[in-house]
PDB file of C-alpha atoms and ligand atoms in Angstrom:
ATOM      1  CA  MET A1137       0.000   0.000   0.000  1.00 95.00           C
ATOM      2  CA  LYS A1138       1.162   3.516  -0.680  1.00 96.00           C
ATOM      3  CA  ASP A1139      -0.115   5.558   2.231  1.00 96.00           C
ATOM      4  CA  LEU A1140      -0.780   9.192   1.358  1.00 95.00           C
ATOM      5  CA  SER A1141      -2.357  10.199   4.649  1.00 93.00           C
ATOM      6  CA  ASN A1142       0.568  12.524   5.403  1.00 93.00           C
ATOM      7  CA  TYR A1143       0.114  14.449   2.183  1.00 93.00           C
ATOM      8  CA  ARG A1144      -1.224  17.667   3.654  1.00 89.00           C
ATOM      9  CA  LYS A1145      -0.807  21.299   2.882  1.00 90.00           C
ATOM     10  CA  SER A1146      -1.792  24.452   4.704  1.00 92.00           C
ATOM     11  CA  TYR A1147      -3.276  26.997   2.323  1.00 95.00           C
ATOM     12  CA  GLU A1148      -2.231  30.482   3.386  1.00 94.00           C
ATOM     13  CA  LYS A1149      -1.765  32.633   0.335  1.00 94.00           C
ATOM     14  CA  SER A1150      -4.970  34.599   0.101  1.00 95.00           C
ATOM     15  CA  GLU A1151      -8.605  35.029   1.077  1.00 96.00           C
ATOM     16  CA  LEU A1152     -11.898  35.492  -0.736  1.00 97.00           C
ATOM     17  CA  LEU A1153     -14.230  37.888   1.037  1.00 97.00           C
ATOM     18  CA  GLU A1154     -17.568  39.271  -0.052  1.00 95.00           C
ATOM     19  CA  ASN A1155     -16.320  42.862   0.059  1.00 93.00           C
ATOM     20  CA  SER A1156     -13.679  42.166  -2.597  1.00 89.00           C
ATOM     21  CA  ILE A1157     -15.727  40.494  -5.310  1.00 93.00           C
ATOM     22  CA  SER A1158     -17.460  41.756  -8.431  1.00 91.00           C
ATOM     23  CA  GLU A1159     -21.189  41.447  -9.162  1.00 93.00           C
ATOM     24  CA  ASN A1160     -20.336  39.467 -12.272  1.00 95.00           C
ATOM     25  CA  PRO A1161     -18.290  36.265 -11.921  1.00 98.00           C
ATOM     26  CA  ILE A1162     -16.448  36.828 -15.205  1.00 97.00           C
ATOM     27  CA  GLY A1163     -14.824  39.867 -13.584  1.00 96.00           C
ATOM     28  CA  LEU A1164     -13.580  37.733 -10.698  1.00 97.00           C
ATOM     29  CA  PHE A1165     -12.521  34.927 -13.068  1.00 98.00           C
ATOM     30  CA  SER A1166     -10.546  37.415 -15.117  1.00 97.00           C
ATOM     31  CA  LYS A1167      -8.824  38.782 -11.992  1.00 97.00           C
ATOM     32  CA  TRP A1168      -7.935  35.292 -10.754  1.00 97.00           C
ATOM     33  CA  PHE A1169      -6.692  34.234 -14.186  1.00 97.00           C
ATOM     34  CA  GLN A1170      -4.461  37.302 -14.366  1.00 97.00           C
ATOM     35  CA  GLU A1171      -3.136  36.651 -10.871  1.00 96.00           C
ATOM     36  CA  ALA A1172      -2.371  33.006 -11.694  1.00 96.00           C
ATOM     37  CA  GLU A1173      -0.454  34.283 -14.725  1.00 95.00           C
ATOM     38  CA  ASP A1174       1.393  36.951 -12.737  1.00 95.00           C
ATOM     39  CA  ILE A1175       2.392  34.713  -9.826  1.00 92.00           C
ATOM     40  CA  GLY A1176       3.997  32.238 -12.242  1.00 87.00           C
ATOM     41  CA  GLY A1177       5.151  28.776 -11.313  1.00 85.00           C
ATOM     42  CA  SER A1178       2.088  27.073 -12.823  1.00 83.00           C
ATOM     43  CA  GLU A1179       2.340  25.934 -16.407  1.00 89.00           C
ATOM     44  CA  GLU A1180      -0.676  25.995 -18.702  1.00 95.00           C
ATOM     45  CA  ILE A1181      -2.980  27.911 -16.425  1.00 96.00           C
ATOM     46  CA  ASN A1182      -5.473  27.798 -19.320  1.00 98.00           C
ATOM     47  CA  ALA A1183      -5.669  24.006 -18.954  1.00 98.00           C
ATOM     48  CA  MET A1184      -9.114  23.084 -17.664  1.00 98.00           C
ATOM     49  CA  THR A1185     -10.974  19.896 -17.006  1.00 98.00           C
ATOM     50  CA  ILE A1186     -14.230  19.493 -18.877  1.00 98.00           C
ATOM     51  CA  SER A1187     -16.672  16.860 -17.791  1.00 98.00           C
ATOM     52  CA  THR A1188     -19.501  15.635 -19.952  1.00 98.00           C
ATOM     53  CA  ILE A1189     -22.178  13.033 -19.441  1.00 98.00           C
ATOM     54  CA  GLY A1190     -21.374  10.318 -21.962  1.00 97.00           C
ATOM     55  CA  LEU A1191     -23.694   8.243 -24.117  1.00 96.00           C
ATOM     56  CA  ASP A1192     -22.915   5.369 -21.719  1.00 97.00           C
ATOM     57  CA  GLY A1193     -24.388   7.418 -18.830  1.00 97.00           C
ATOM     58  CA  PHE A1194     -21.030   7.961 -17.131  1.00 98.00           C
ATOM     59  CA  PRO A1195     -19.452  11.354 -16.515  1.00 98.00           C
ATOM     60  CA  LYS A1196     -16.047  11.713 -18.157  1.00 98.00           C
ATOM     61  CA  ASN A1197     -13.413  14.356 -17.447  1.00 98.00           C
ATOM     62  CA  ARG A1198     -10.534  15.332 -19.658  1.00 98.00           C
ATOM     63  CA  VAL A1199      -8.260  18.335 -19.998  1.00 98.00           C
ATOM     64  CA  VAL A1200      -8.637  20.865 -22.816  1.00 98.00           C
ATOM     65  CA  LEU A1201      -7.166  24.319 -23.268  1.00 98.00           C
ATOM     66  CA  LEU A1202      -9.220  27.444 -22.707  1.00 98.00           C
ATOM     67  CA  LYS A1203      -8.558  29.687 -25.707  1.00 98.00           C
ATOM     68  CA  GLN A1204     -10.881  32.650 -25.106  1.00 97.00           C
ATOM     69  CA  PHE A1205     -13.191  33.925 -22.419  1.00 98.00           C
ATOM     70  CA  THR A1206     -15.646  36.799 -22.585  1.00 96.00           C
ATOM     71  CA  SER A1207     -18.789  37.849 -20.716  1.00 95.00           C
ATOM     72  CA  GLU A1208     -20.540  35.280 -22.966  1.00 96.00           C
ATOM     73  CA  GLY A1209     -18.520  32.277 -21.895  1.00 98.00           C
ATOM     74  CA  PHE A1210     -15.478  30.033 -22.160  1.00 98.00           C
ATOM     75  CA  VAL A1211     -14.169  28.781 -25.514  1.00 98.00           C
ATOM     76  CA  PHE A1212     -12.154  25.668 -26.369  1.00 98.00           C
ATOM     77  CA  PHE A1213     -11.496  23.813 -29.606  1.00 98.00           C
ATOM     78  CA  THR A1214     -11.807  20.152 -30.395  1.00 98.00           C
ATOM     79  CA  ASN A1215     -13.090  17.510 -32.763  1.00 97.00           C
ATOM     80  CA  TYR A1216     -16.898  17.572 -32.903  1.00 97.00           C
ATOM     81  CA  LYS A1217     -16.930  13.805 -33.600  1.00 96.00           C
ATOM     82  CA  SER A1218     -14.807  12.959 -30.564  1.00 97.00           C
ATOM     83  CA  GLU A1219     -16.285  11.234 -27.539  1.00 98.00           C
ATOM     84  CA  LYS A1220     -16.861  14.619 -25.891  1.00 98.00           C
ATOM     85  CA  GLY A1221     -18.396  16.006 -29.083  1.00 98.00           C
ATOM     86  CA  LYS A1222     -20.891  13.155 -29.238  1.00 98.00           C
ATOM     87  CA  ALA A1223     -21.644  13.552 -25.526  1.00 98.00           C
ATOM     88  CA  ILE A1224     -22.285  17.288 -25.919  1.00 98.00           C
ATOM     89  CA  ALA A1225     -24.550  16.706 -28.932  1.00 98.00           C
ATOM     90  CA  GLU A1226     -26.710  14.496 -26.729  1.00 98.00           C
ATOM     91  CA  ASN A1227     -26.437  16.515 -23.499  1.00 98.00           C
ATOM     92  CA  PRO A1228     -24.868  19.987 -23.650  1.00 98.00           C
ATOM     93  CA  ASN A1229     -24.656  20.340 -19.849  1.00 98.00           C
ATOM     94  CA  VAL A1230     -20.980  20.386 -18.965  1.00 98.00           C
ATOM     95  CA  CYS A1231     -18.709  21.291 -16.075  1.00 98.00           C
ATOM     96  CA  LEU A1232     -15.349  23.007 -16.377  1.00 98.00           C
ATOM     97  CA  SER A1233     -12.789  23.286 -13.619  1.00 98.00           C
ATOM     98  CA  PHE A1234      -9.449  24.941 -13.070  1.00 98.00           C
ATOM     99  CA  PHE A1235      -6.956  24.284 -10.278  1.00 97.00           C
ATOM    100  CA  TRP A1236      -4.272  26.919  -9.905  1.00 97.00           C
ATOM    101  CA  HIS A1237      -1.921  25.551  -7.285  1.00 95.00           C
ATOM    102  CA  ASN A1238       0.254  28.661  -7.372  1.00 94.00           C
ATOM    103  CA  SER A1239      -2.601  30.753  -5.967  1.00 96.00           C
ATOM    104  CA  GLU A1240      -4.267  27.873  -4.095  1.00 97.00           C
ATOM    105  CA  ARG A1241      -7.463  28.418  -6.037  1.00 98.00           C
ATOM    106  CA  GLN A1242     -10.082  26.347  -7.809  1.00 98.00           C
ATOM    107  CA  VAL A1243     -12.878  27.519 -10.110  1.00 98.00           C
ATOM    108  CA  ILE A1244     -15.783  25.259 -11.081  1.00 99.00           C
ATOM    109  CA  ILE A1245     -18.131  26.301 -13.879  1.00 99.00           C
ATOM    110  CA  LYS A1246     -21.420  24.650 -14.830  1.00 98.00           C
ATOM    111  CA  GLY A1247     -22.861  25.646 -18.150  1.00 98.00           C
ATOM    112  CA  ILE A1248     -24.230  24.773 -21.551  1.00 98.00           C
ATOM    113  CA  ALA A1249     -21.840  24.032 -24.416  1.00 98.00           C
ATOM    114  CA  GLU A1250     -22.702  25.340 -27.891  1.00 98.00           C
ATOM    115  CA  LYS A1251     -20.674  25.242 -31.080  1.00 98.00           C
ATOM    116  CA  THR A1252     -18.992  28.577 -31.728  1.00 98.00           C
ATOM    117  CA  SER A1253     -19.613  30.451 -34.978  1.00 97.00           C
ATOM    118  CA  GLU A1254     -17.715  29.236 -38.068  1.00 97.00           C
ATOM    119  CA  GLN A1255     -15.861  32.547 -37.965  1.00 97.00           C
ATOM    120  CA  ILE A1256     -14.438  31.857 -34.497  1.00 97.00           C
ATOM    121  CA  SER A1257     -13.485  28.303 -35.485  1.00 97.00           C
ATOM    122  CA  ASN A1258     -11.840  29.494 -38.702  1.00 97.00           C
ATOM    123  CA  ASP A1259      -9.954  32.329 -37.029  1.00 97.00           C
ATOM    124  CA  TYR A1260      -8.460  29.962 -34.499  1.00 97.00           C
ATOM    125  CA  PHE A1261      -7.864  27.082 -36.931  1.00 96.00           C
ATOM    126  CA  TYR A1262      -5.908  29.264 -39.357  1.00 95.00           C
ATOM    127  CA  SER A1263      -3.916  30.860 -36.518  1.00 96.00           C
ATOM    128  CA  ARG A1264      -2.436  27.430 -35.663  1.00 94.00           C
ATOM    129  CA  PRO A1265       0.825  26.150 -37.108  1.00 93.00           C
ATOM    130  CA  ILE A1266       0.416  24.063 -40.308  1.00 92.00           C
ATOM    131  CA  GLY A1267       1.418  20.904 -38.418  1.00 92.00           C
ATOM    132  CA  SER A1268      -1.459  21.379 -35.960  1.00 93.00           C
ATOM    133  CA  GLN A1269      -3.890  22.096 -38.796  1.00 94.00           C
ATOM    134  CA  LEU A1270      -2.896  18.849 -40.513  1.00 94.00           C
ATOM    135  CA  GLY A1271      -3.023  17.039 -37.178  1.00 93.00           C
ATOM    136  CA  ALA A1272      -6.624  18.170 -36.714  1.00 93.00           C
ATOM    137  CA  ILE A1273      -7.491  16.810 -40.156  1.00 93.00           C
ATOM    138  CA  ALA A1274      -5.547  13.577 -39.690  1.00 89.00           C
ATOM    139  CA  SER A1275      -6.928  12.556 -36.345  1.00 87.00           C
ATOM    140  CA  HIS A1276     -10.391  11.081 -36.044  1.00 91.00           C
ATOM    141  CA  GLN A1277     -10.188  11.841 -32.377  1.00 93.00           C
ATOM    142  CA  SER A1278     -11.367   9.157 -29.953  1.00 93.00           C
ATOM    143  CA  GLU A1279     -11.600   6.394 -32.601  1.00 92.00           C
ATOM    144  CA  VAL A1280      -9.758   3.124 -32.012  1.00 95.00           C
ATOM    145  CA  ILE A1281      -6.720   2.726 -34.298  1.00 94.00           C
ATOM    146  CA  SER A1282      -4.424  -0.220 -34.846  1.00 95.00           C
ATOM    147  CA  GLY A1283      -1.198   1.683 -34.094  1.00 96.00           C
ATOM    148  CA  ARG A1284       0.561   5.028 -34.000  1.00 95.00           C
ATOM    149  CA  GLU A1285       1.637   4.550 -37.608  1.00 95.00           C
ATOM    150  CA  VAL A1286      -1.974   5.105 -38.709  1.00 94.00           C
ATOM    151  CA  LEU A1287      -1.645   8.754 -37.637  1.00 93.00           C
ATOM    152  CA  GLU A1288       1.912   9.135 -38.910  1.00 94.00           C
ATOM    153  CA  ASN A1289       1.025   7.706 -42.342  1.00 95.00           C
ATOM    154  CA  LYS A1290      -2.045   9.917 -42.527  1.00 93.00           C
ATOM    155  CA  ILE A1291       0.034  13.033 -41.766  1.00 94.00           C
ATOM    156  CA  ALA A1292       2.638  12.026 -44.369  1.00 94.00           C
ATOM    157  CA  SER A1293      -0.020  11.627 -47.053  1.00 94.00           C
ATOM    158  CA  LEU A1294      -1.761  14.887 -46.060  1.00 93.00           C
ATOM    159  CA  GLU A1295       1.574  16.735 -46.250  1.00 92.00           C
ATOM    160  CA  LYS A1296       1.916  15.569 -49.844  1.00 92.00           C
ATOM    161  CA  GLU A1297      -1.716  16.243 -50.699  1.00 91.00           C
ATOM    162  CA  PHE A1298      -1.684  19.794 -49.340  1.00 89.00           C
ATOM    163  CA  GLU A1299       1.820  20.781 -50.449  1.00 88.00           C
ATOM    164  CA  GLY A1300       1.577  24.351 -51.731  1.00 86.00           C
ATOM    165  CA  GLN A1301      -2.205  24.277 -51.299  1.00 88.00           C
ATOM    166  CA  GLU A1302      -4.515  26.034 -48.895  1.00 87.00           C
ATOM    167  CA  ILE A1303      -5.652  23.860 -46.017  1.00 92.00           C
ATOM    168  CA  ILE A1304      -9.380  23.960 -45.338  1.00 93.00           C
ATOM    169  CA  ARG A1305     -10.691  23.565 -41.799  1.00 95.00           C
ATOM    170  CA  PRO A1306     -12.618  20.292 -41.648  1.00 95.00           C
ATOM    171  CA  GLU A1307     -16.250  20.753 -40.638  1.00 95.00           C
ATOM    172  CA  TYR A1308     -15.737  18.242 -37.815  1.00 96.00           C
ATOM    173  CA  TRP A1309     -13.206  20.442 -36.019  1.00 97.00           C
ATOM    174  CA  GLY A1310     -14.096  23.687 -34.258  1.00 97.00           C
ATOM    175  CA  GLY A1311     -14.904  25.525 -31.083  1.00 98.00           C
ATOM    176  CA  TYR A1312     -17.395  25.241 -28.293  1.00 98.00           C
ATOM    177  CA  ILE A1313     -18.423  28.070 -26.038  1.00 98.00           C
ATOM    178  CA  VAL A1314     -19.549  27.109 -22.559  1.00 98.00           C
ATOM    179  CA  LYS A1315     -22.157  29.617 -21.388  1.00 98.00           C
ATOM    180  CA  PRO A1316     -22.061  29.576 -17.595  1.00 98.00           C
ATOM    181  CA  SER A1317     -25.052  29.249 -15.296  1.00 98.00           C
ATOM    182  CA  GLU A1318     -23.033  28.698 -12.115  1.00 98.00           C
ATOM    183  CA  ILE A1319     -19.467  29.557 -11.141  1.00 98.00           C
ATOM    184  CA  GLU A1320     -17.889  28.619  -7.832  1.00 98.00           C
ATOM    185  CA  PHE A1321     -14.658  30.189  -6.617  1.00 98.00           C
ATOM    186  CA  TRP A1322     -12.637  28.286  -4.008  1.00 98.00           C
ATOM    187  CA  GLN A1323      -9.759  29.848  -2.147  1.00 98.00           C
ATOM    188  CA  GLY A1324      -7.729  27.547   0.093  1.00 97.00           C
ATOM    189  CA  ARG A1325      -7.446  28.805   3.700  1.00 96.00           C
ATOM    190  CA  GLN A1326      -5.873  27.558   6.912  1.00 94.00           C
ATOM    191  CA  ASN A1327      -7.364  24.687   8.939  1.00 91.00           C
ATOM    192  CA  ARG A1328      -9.648  23.629   6.098  1.00 90.00           C
ATOM    193  CA  LEU A1329     -11.778  26.751   6.582  1.00 94.00           C
ATOM    194  CA  HIS A1330     -11.615  27.489   2.900  1.00 96.00           C
ATOM    195  CA  ASP A1331     -13.525  30.318   1.244  1.00 98.00           C
ATOM    196  CA  ARG A1332     -16.178  29.287  -1.275  1.00 98.00           C
ATOM    197  CA  ILE A1333     -18.266  31.826  -3.131  1.00 98.00           C
ATOM    198  CA  ARG A1334     -20.871  30.606  -5.612  1.00 98.00           C
ATOM    199  CA  TYR A1335     -22.541  32.666  -8.330  1.00 98.00           C
ATOM    200  CA  GLN A1336     -25.766  31.341  -9.839  1.00 98.00           C
ATOM    201  CA  LEU A1337     -27.548  32.936 -12.759  1.00 98.00           C
ATOM    202  CA  HIS A1338     -31.269  33.564 -12.183  1.00 97.00           C
ATOM    203  CA  GLU A1339     -33.164  35.449 -14.891  1.00 96.00           C
ATOM    204  CA  GLY A1340     -30.106  37.392 -15.937  1.00 94.00           C
ATOM    205  CA  ILE A1341     -29.021  38.270 -12.380  1.00 96.00           C
ATOM    206  CA  TRP A1342     -26.093  36.605 -10.641  1.00 98.00           C
ATOM    207  CA  LYS A1343     -27.027  35.480  -7.127  1.00 98.00           C
ATOM    208  CA  ILE A1344     -23.999  35.331  -4.820  1.00 98.00           C
ATOM    209  CA  GLU A1345     -23.756  32.952  -1.864  1.00 98.00           C
ATOM    210  CA  ARG A1346     -21.049  31.661   0.451  1.00 98.00           C
ATOM    211  CA  LEU A1347     -20.741  27.907   0.849  1.00 98.00           C
ATOM    212  CA  SER A1348     -19.372  26.080   3.845  1.00 97.00           C
ATOM    213  CA  SER A1349     -15.979  24.530   3.310  1.00 95.00           C
TER     214      SER A1349
HETATM  215  C1  FMN B1149      -2.715  19.786 -21.245  1.00 93.50           C
HETATM  216  C2  FMN B1149      -3.693  19.179 -22.220  1.00 93.50           C
HETATM  217  C3  FMN B1149      -4.330  20.000 -23.124  1.00 93.50           C
HETATM  218  C4  FMN B1149      -5.246  19.465 -24.036  1.00 93.50           C
HETATM  219  N1  FMN B1149      -5.923  20.309 -24.867  1.00 93.50           N
HETATM  220  C5  FMN B1149      -6.879  19.807 -25.689  1.00 93.50           C
HETATM  221  C6  FMN B1149      -7.690  20.686 -26.463  1.00 93.50           C
HETATM  222  O1  FMN B1149      -7.596  21.927 -26.388  1.00 93.50           O
HETATM  223  N2  FMN B1149      -8.606  20.124 -27.306  1.00 93.50           N
HETATM  224  C7  FMN B1149      -8.784  18.761 -27.384  1.00 93.50           C
HETATM  225  O2  FMN B1149      -9.628  18.318 -28.156  1.00 93.50           O
HETATM  226  N3  FMN B1149      -8.057  17.913 -26.630  1.00 93.50           N
HETATM  227  C8  FMN B1149      -7.116  18.403 -25.779  1.00 93.50           C
HETATM  228  N4  FMN B1149      -6.389  17.551 -24.979  1.00 93.50           N
HETATM  229  C9  FMN B1149      -6.644  16.082 -25.103  1.00 93.50           C
HETATM  230  C10 FMN B1149      -7.918  15.733 -24.299  1.00 93.50           C
HETATM  231  O3  FMN B1149      -7.623  15.653 -22.925  1.00 93.50           O
HETATM  232  C11 FMN B1149      -8.541  14.411 -24.776  1.00 93.50           C
HETATM  233  O4  FMN B1149      -7.592  13.371 -24.765  1.00 93.50           O
HETATM  234  C12 FMN B1149      -9.120  14.507 -26.187  1.00 93.50           C
HETATM  235  O5  FMN B1149      -9.795  15.723 -26.397  1.00 93.50           O
HETATM  236  C13 FMN B1149     -10.081  13.351 -26.473  1.00 93.50           C
HETATM  237  O6  FMN B1149     -11.093  13.363 -25.511  1.00 93.50           O
HETATM  238  P1  FMN B1149     -12.466  12.546 -25.698  1.00 93.50           P
HETATM  239  O7  FMN B1149     -12.100  11.241 -26.354  1.00 93.50           O
HETATM  240  O8  FMN B1149     -13.005  12.387 -24.322  1.00 93.50           O
HETATM  241  O9  FMN B1149     -13.343  13.390 -26.582  1.00 93.50           O
HETATM  242  C14 FMN B1149      -5.499  18.068 -24.046  1.00 93.50           C
HETATM  243  C15 FMN B1149      -4.848  17.239 -23.112  1.00 93.50           C
HETATM  244  C16 FMN B1149      -3.988  17.811 -22.197  1.00 93.50           C
HETATM  245  C17 FMN B1149      -3.370  16.907 -21.147  1.00 93.50           C
END
């Protein structure tokens, strides 16, 4: 047995009090994101877990990269025919979460995922290096393949096919925007008395409540 019962950390870096928060959670998210960036020491602070309810009835989490956020929501890019894409098509309710260990903070977002506009998908697709564009075309994400060489051979043949030609974004690859209905901010504190502030959207107004740790 590997006993982890001594793994313990006292969270002491900050606090989250009602008098320091904005009426809109995107304002607070933006502040926390900036602070996680400024503090440094955490790589890929835009890495977030997205959980979906799969066609098999099970929740599934995986990491994707947040590429934009606005007052509308949180945008990531993926293959629409992947396992998550199929799950979202059936049930668009998703949950995102971030853990920023450098600021001892967690953010959990419940919301509805919708495909972004073609414009947003195109803008991002064409901003990526050619290798990533071809990778997006080559990979039928989440399908079973017989070996790594399937992907490598596909890339090699696409490189030939598209040599000197414009690459077109495949219709099965693009963005989702997660429009939030609930956002919880968790700030680690001493003695497990963590701060938890939850925003819930009711008829266009964000209700703010503190949750027990
Ligand atoms: C740090 C990190 C970043 C990732 N970013 C993305 C991403 O932005 N889009 C994506 O489709 N997959 C990304 N992945 C891969 C996903 O975690 C996952 O393997 C893939 O999307 C297939 O998931 P699915 O089969 O559940 O649909 C990332 C993985 C890691 C560890």
